XYZ file of N, CA, C and O in Angstrom:
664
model
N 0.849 -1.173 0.000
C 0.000 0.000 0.000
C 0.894 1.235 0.000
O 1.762 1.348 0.866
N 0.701 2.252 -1.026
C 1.496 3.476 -1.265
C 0.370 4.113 -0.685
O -0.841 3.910 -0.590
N 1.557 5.310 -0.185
C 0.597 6.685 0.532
C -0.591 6.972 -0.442
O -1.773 7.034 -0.106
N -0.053 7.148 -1.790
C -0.600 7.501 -2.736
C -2.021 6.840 -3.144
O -2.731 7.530 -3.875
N -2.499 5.588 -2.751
C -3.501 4.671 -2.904
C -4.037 3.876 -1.569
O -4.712 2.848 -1.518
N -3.476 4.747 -0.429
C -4.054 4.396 0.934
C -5.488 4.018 1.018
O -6.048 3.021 1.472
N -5.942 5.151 0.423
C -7.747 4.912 1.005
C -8.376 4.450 0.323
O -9.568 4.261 0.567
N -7.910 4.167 -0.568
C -8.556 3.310 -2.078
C -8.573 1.900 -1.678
O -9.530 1.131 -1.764
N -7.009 1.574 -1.083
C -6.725 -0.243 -0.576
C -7.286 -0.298 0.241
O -8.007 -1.296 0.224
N -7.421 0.487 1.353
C -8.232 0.300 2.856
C -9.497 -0.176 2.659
O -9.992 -1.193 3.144
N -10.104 0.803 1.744
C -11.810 0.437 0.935
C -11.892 -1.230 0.447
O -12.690 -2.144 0.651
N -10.645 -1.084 -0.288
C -11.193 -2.165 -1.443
C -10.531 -3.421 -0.755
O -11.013 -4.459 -1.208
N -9.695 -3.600 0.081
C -9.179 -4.519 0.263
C -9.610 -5.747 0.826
O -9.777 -5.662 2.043
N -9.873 -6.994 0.277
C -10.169 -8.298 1.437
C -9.812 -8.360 2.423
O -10.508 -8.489 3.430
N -8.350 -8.265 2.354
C -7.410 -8.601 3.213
C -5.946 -7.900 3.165
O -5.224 -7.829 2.170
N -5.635 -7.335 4.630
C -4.558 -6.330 4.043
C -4.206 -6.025 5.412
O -4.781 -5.851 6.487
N -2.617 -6.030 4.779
C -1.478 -6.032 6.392
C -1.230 -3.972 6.014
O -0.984 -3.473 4.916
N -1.425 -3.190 7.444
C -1.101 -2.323 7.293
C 0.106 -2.039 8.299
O -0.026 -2.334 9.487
N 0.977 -1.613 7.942
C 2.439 -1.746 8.920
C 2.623 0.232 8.609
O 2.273 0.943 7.667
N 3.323 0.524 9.904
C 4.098 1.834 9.813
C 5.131 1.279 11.104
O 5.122 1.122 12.325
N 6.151 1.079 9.718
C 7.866 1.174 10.672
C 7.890 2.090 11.553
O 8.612 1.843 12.518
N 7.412 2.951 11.556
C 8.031 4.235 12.677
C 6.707 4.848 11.986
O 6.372 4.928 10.805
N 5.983 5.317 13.395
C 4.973 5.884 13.606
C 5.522 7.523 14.277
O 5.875 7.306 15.436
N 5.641 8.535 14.047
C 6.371 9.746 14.614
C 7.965 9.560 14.303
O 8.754 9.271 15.202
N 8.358 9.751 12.962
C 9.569 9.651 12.374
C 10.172 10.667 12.811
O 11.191 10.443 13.463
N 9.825 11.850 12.637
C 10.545 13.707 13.397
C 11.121 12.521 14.674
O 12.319 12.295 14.846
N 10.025 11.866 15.471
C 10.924 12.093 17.153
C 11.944 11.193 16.760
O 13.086 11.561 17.032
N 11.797 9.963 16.114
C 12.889 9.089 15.973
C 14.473 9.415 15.842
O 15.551 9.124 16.361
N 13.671 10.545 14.370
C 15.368 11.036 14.052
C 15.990 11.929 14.907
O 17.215 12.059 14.912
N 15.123 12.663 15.758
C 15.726 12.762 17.157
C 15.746 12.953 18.410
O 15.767 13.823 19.281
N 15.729 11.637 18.184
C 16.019 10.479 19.578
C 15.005 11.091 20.531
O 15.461 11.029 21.673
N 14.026 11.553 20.504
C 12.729 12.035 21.355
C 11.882 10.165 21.279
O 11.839 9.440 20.285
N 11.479 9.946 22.295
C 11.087 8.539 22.246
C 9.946 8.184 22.359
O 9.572 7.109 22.827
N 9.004 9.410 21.768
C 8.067 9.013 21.394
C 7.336 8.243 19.823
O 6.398 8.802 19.255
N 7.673 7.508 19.528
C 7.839 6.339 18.195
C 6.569 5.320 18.305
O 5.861 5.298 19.311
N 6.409 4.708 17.480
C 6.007 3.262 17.300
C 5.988 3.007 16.062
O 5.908 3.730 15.069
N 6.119 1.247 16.299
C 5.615 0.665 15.020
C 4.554 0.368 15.138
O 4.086 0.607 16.251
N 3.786 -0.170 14.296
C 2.361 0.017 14.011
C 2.266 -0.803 13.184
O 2.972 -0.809 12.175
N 0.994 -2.028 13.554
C 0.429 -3.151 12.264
C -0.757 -2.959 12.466
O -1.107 -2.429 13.521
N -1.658 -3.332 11.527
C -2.782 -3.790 11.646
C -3.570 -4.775 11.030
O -3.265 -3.607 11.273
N -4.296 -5.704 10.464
C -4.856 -6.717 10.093
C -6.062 -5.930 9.531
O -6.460 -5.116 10.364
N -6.621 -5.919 8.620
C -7.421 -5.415 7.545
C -8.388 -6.107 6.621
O -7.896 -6.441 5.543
N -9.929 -6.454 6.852
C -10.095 -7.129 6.070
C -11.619 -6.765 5.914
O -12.396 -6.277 6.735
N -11.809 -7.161 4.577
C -13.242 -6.022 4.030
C -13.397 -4.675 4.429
O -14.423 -4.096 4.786
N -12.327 -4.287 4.328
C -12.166 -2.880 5.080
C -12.226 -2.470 5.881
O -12.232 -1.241 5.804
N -12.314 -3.034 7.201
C -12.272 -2.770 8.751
C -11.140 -3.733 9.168
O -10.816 -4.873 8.835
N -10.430 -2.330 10.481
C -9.328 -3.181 10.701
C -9.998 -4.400 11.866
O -10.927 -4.295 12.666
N -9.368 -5.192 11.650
C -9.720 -6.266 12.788
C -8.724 -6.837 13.717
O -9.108 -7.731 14.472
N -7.363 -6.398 13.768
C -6.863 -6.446 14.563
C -5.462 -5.676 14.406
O -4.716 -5.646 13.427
N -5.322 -5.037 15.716
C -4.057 -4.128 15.498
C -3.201 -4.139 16.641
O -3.680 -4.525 17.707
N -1.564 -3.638 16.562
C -0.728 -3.786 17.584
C -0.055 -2.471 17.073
O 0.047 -2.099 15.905
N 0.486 -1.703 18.485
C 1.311 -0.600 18.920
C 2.161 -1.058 19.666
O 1.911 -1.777 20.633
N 3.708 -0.558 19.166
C 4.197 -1.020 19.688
C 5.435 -0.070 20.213
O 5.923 0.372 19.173
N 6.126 0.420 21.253
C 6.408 1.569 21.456
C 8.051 1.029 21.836
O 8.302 0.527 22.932
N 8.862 1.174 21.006
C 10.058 0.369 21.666
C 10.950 1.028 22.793
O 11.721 0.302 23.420
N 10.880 2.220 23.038
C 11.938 3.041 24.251
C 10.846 2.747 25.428
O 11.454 2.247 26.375
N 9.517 2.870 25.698
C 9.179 1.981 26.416
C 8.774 0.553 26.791
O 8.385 -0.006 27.816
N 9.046 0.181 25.456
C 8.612 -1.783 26.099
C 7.193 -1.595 26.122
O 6.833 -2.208 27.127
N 6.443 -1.219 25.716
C 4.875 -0.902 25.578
C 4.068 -1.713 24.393
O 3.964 -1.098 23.331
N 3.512 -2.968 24.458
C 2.960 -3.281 23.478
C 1.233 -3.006 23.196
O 0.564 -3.997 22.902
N 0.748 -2.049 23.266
C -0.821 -2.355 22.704
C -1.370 -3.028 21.559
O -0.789 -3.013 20.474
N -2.626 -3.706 21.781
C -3.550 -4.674 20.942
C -4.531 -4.835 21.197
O -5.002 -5.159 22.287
N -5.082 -4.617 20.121
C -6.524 -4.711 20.048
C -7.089 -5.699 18.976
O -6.450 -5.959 17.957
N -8.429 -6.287 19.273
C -8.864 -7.150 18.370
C -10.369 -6.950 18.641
O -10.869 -6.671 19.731
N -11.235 -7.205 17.051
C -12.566 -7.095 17.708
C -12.679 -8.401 18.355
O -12.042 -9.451 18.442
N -13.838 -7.847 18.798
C -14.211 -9.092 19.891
C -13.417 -9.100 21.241
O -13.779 -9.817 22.173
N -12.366 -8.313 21.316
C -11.428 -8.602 22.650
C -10.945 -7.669 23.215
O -10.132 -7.883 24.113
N -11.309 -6.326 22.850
C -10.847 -5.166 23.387
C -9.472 -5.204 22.991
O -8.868 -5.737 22.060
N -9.038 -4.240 24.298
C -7.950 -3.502 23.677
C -6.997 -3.755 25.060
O -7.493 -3.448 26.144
N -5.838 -4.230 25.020
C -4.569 -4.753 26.349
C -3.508 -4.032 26.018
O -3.327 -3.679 24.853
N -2.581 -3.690 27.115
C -1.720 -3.103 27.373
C -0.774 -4.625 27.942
O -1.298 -4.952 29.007
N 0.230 -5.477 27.647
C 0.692 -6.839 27.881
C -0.561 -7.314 27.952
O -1.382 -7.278 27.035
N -0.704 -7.711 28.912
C -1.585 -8.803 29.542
C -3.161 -7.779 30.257
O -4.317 -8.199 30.317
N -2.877 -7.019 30.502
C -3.944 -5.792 31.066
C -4.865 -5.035 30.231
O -4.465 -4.384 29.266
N -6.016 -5.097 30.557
C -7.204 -4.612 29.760
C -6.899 -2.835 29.989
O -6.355 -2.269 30.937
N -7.429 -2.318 28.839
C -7.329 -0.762 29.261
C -8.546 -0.314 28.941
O -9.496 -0.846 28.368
N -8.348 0.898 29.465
C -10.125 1.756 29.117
C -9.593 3.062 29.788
O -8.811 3.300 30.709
N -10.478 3.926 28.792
C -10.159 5.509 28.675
C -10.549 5.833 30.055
O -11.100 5.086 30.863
N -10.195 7.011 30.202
C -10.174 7.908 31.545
C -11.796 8.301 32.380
O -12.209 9.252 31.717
N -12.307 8.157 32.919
C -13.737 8.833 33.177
C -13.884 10.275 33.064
O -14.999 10.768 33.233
N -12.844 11.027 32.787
C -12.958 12.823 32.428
C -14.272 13.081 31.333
O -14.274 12.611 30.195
N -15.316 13.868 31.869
C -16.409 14.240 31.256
C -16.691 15.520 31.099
O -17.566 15.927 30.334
N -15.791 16.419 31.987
C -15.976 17.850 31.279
C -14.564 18.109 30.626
O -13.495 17.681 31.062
N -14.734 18.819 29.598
C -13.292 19.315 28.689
C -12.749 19.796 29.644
O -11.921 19.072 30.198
N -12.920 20.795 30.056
C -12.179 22.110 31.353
C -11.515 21.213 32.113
O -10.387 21.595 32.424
N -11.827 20.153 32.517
C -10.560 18.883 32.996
C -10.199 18.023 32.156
O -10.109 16.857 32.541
N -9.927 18.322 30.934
C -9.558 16.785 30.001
C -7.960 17.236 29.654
O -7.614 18.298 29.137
N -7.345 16.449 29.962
C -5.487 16.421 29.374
C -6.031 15.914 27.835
O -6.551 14.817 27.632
N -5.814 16.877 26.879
C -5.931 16.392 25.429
C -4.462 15.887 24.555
O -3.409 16.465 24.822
N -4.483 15.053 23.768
C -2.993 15.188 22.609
C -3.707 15.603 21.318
O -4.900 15.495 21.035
N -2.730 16.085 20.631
C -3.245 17.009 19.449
C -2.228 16.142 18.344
O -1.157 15.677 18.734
N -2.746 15.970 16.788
C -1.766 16.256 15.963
C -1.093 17.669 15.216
O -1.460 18.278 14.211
N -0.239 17.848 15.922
C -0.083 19.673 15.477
C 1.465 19.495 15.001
O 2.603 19.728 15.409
N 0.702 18.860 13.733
C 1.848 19.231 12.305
C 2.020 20.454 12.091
O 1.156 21.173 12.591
N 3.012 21.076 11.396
C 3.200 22.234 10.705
C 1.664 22.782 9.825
O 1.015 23.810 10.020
N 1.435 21.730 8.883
C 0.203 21.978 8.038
C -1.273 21.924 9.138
O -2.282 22.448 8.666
N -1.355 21.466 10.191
C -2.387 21.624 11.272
C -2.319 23.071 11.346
O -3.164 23.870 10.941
N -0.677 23.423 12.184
C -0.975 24.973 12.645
C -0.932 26.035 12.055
O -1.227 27.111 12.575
N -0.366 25.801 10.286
C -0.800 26.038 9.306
C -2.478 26.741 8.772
O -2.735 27.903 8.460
N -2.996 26.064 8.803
C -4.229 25.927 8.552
C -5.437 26.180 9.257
O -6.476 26.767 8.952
N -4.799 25.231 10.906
C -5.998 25.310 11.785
C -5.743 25.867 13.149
O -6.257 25.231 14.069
N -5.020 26.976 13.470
C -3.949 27.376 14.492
C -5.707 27.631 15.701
O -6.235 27.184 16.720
N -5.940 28.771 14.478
C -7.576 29.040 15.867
C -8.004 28.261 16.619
O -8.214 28.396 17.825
N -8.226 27.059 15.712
C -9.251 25.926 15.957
C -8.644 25.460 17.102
O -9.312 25.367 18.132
N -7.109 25.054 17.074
C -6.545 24.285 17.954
C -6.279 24.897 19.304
O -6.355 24.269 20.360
N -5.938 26.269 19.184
C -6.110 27.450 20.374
C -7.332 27.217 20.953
O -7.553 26.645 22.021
N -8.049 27.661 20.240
C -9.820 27.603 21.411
C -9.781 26.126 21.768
O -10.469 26.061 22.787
N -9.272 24.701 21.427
C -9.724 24.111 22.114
C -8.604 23.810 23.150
O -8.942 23.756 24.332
N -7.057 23.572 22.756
C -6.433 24.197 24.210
C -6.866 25.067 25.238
O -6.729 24.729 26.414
N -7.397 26.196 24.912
C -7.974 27.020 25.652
C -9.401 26.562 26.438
O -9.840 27.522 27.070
N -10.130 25.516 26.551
C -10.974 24.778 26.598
C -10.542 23.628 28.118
O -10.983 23.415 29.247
N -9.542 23.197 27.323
C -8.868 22.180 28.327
C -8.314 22.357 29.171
O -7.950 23.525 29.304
N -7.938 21.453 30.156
C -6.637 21.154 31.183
C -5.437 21.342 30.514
O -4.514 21.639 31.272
N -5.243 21.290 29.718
C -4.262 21.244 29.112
C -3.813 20.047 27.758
O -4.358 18.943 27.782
N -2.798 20.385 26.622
C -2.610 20.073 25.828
C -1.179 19.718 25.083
O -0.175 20.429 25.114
N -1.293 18.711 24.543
C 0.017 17.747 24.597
C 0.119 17.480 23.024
O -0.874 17.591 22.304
N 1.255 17.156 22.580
C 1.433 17.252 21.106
C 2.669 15.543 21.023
O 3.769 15.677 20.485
N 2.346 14.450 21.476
C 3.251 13.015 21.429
C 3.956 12.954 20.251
O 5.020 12.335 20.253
N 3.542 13.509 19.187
C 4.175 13.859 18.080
C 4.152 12.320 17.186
O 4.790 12.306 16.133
N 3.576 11.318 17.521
C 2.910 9.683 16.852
C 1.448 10.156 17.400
O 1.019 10.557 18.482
N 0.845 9.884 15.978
C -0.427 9.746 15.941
C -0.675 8.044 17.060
O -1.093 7.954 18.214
N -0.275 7.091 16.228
C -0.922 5.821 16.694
C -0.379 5.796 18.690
O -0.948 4.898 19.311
N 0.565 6.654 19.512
C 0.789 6.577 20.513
C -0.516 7.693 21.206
O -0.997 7.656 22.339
N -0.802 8.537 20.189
C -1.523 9.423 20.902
C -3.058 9.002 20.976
O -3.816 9.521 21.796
N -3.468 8.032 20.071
C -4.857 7.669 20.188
C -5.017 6.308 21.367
O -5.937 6.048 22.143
N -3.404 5.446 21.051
C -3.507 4.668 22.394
C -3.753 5.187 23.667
O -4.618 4.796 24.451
N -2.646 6.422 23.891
C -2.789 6.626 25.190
C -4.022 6.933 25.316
O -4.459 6.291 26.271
N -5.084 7.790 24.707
C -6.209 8.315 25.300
C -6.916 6.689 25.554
O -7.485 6.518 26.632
N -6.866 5.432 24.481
C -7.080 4.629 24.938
C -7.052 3.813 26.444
O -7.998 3.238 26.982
N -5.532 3.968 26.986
C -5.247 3.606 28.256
C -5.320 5.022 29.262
O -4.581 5.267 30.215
N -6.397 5.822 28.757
C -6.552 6.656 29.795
C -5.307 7.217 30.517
O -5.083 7.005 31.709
N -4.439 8.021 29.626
C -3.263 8.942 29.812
C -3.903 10.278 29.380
O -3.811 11.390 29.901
N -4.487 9.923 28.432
C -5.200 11.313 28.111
C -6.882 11.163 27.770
O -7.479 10.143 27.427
N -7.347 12.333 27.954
C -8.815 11.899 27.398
C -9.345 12.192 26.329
O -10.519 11.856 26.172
N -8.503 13.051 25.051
C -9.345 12.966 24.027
C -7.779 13.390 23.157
O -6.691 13.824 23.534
N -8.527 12.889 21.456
C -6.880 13.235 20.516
C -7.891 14.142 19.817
O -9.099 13.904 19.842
N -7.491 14.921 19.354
C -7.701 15.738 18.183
C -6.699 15.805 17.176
O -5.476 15.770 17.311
N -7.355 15.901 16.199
C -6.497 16.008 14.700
C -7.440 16.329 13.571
O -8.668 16.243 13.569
N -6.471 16.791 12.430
C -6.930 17.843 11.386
C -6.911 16.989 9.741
O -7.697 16.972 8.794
N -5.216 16.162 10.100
C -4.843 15.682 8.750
C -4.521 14.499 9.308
O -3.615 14.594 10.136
N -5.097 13.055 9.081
C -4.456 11.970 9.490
C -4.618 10.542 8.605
O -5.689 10.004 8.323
N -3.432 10.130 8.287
C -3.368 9.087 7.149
C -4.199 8.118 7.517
O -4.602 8.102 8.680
N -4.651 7.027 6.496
C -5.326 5.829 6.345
C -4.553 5.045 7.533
O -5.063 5.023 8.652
N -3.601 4.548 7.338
C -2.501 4.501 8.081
C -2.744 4.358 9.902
O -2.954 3.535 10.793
N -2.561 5.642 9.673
C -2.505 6.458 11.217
C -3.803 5.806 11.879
O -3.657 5.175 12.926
N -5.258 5.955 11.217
C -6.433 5.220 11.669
C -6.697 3.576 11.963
O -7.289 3.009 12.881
N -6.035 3.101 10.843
C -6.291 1.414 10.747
C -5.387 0.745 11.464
O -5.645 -0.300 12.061
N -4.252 1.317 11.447
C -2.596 0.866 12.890
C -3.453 0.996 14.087
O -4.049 0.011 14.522
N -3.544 2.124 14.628
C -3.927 1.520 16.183
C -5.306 0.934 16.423
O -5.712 0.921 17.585
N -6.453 0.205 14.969
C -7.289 -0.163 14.865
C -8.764 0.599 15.262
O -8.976 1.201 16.314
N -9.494 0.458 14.409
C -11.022 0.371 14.947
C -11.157 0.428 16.147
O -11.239 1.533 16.683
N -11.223 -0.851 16.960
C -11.588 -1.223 17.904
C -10.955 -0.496 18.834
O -11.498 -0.637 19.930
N -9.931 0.301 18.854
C -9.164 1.338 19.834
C -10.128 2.880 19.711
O -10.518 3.671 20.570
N -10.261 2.835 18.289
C -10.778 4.161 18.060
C -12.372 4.205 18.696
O -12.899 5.285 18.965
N -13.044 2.943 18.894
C -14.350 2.809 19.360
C -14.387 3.069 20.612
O -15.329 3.770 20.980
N -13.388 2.594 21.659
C -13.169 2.727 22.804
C -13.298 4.154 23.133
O -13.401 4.246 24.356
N -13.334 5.223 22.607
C -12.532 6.536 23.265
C -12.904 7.730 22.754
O -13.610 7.303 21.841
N -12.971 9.126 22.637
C -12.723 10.262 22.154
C -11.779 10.268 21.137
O -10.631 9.826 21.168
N -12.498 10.925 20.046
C -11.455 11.503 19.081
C -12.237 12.661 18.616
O -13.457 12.646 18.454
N -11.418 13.716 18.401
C -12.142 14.726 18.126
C -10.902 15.626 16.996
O -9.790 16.146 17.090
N -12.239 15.313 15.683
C -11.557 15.172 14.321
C -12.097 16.967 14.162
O -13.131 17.613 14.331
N -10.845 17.184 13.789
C -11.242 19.113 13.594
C -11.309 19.233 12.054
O -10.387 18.925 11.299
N -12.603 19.754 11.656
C -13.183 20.028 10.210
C -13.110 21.493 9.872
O -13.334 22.456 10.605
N -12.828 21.464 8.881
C -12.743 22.713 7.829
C -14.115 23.258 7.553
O -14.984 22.386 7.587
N -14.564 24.550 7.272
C -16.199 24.286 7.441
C -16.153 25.584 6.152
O -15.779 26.712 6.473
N -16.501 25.326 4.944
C -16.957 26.068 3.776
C -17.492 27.495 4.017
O -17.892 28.172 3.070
């Protein structure tokens, strides 16, 4: 699967391995340790099973339908935070995010407890998964980025997808 025909294979695919070697490449190259690799299992177009895998911490997440979502051996589940004004958020705040959507992302920092930028998409939707944080927001995020830390992670939790509005 090329970047270039991501959402086309995701759609069309029976069956389909989605891998990202390095999930947050910026931190890799330097040495900031927030990374992962990233698989997922893909088939009729929903992922059905996915693994995060975070190597400077030894952190494996997985999820499968039918089985939730584990941290090793340990079940996880998002945070009970129900008003924003207390929610620790992570953001994807690419260049082209603050680019584009600087307001958007201000008022809702401005909203929160505060706001965090992990700089890996697939670490930042886990953690809100294992209740490190309580909600991700993002603007621009690959086929990729969604089907790696799976469905079944993304069902679990807050995501709060910031739209462009005509």
């Amino acid at each position: 699967m090329a970047e270039e025909s991501a959402t086309k294979a995701l759609r069309k695919a029976e069956r389909l391995w989605v891998v990202d070697p390095i999930d947050g490449t910026l931190n890799f190259s330097r040495g900031i340790p927030f990374y992962a690799v990233v698989i997922a299992y893909v088939e009729d177009g929903r992922s059905r099973a996915a693994a995060v895998h975070s190597p400077r911490t030894r952190e494996t997440f997985i999820a499968s339908e039918g089985a939730g979502a584990t941290l090793g051996r340990s079940r996880i589940q998002v945070s009970d935070t129900r008003r924003l004004s207390q929610a620790l958020a992570t953001a994807s705040l690419s260049y082209r995010v603050m680019k584009t959507s600087k307001p958007k992302m201000l008022r809702l920092a401005a909203a929160c407890a505060g706001m965090r930028d992990v700089g890996s998409a697939a670490l930042g939707i886990t953690y809100v998964a294992d209740g490190r944080f309580d909600l991700f927001a993002h603007q621009y995020l690959s086929p990729w980025d969604i089907a790696a830390p799976g469905r079944k992670m993304l069902s679990v939790f807050p995501v709060c997808e910031m739209r462009r509005h005509a």
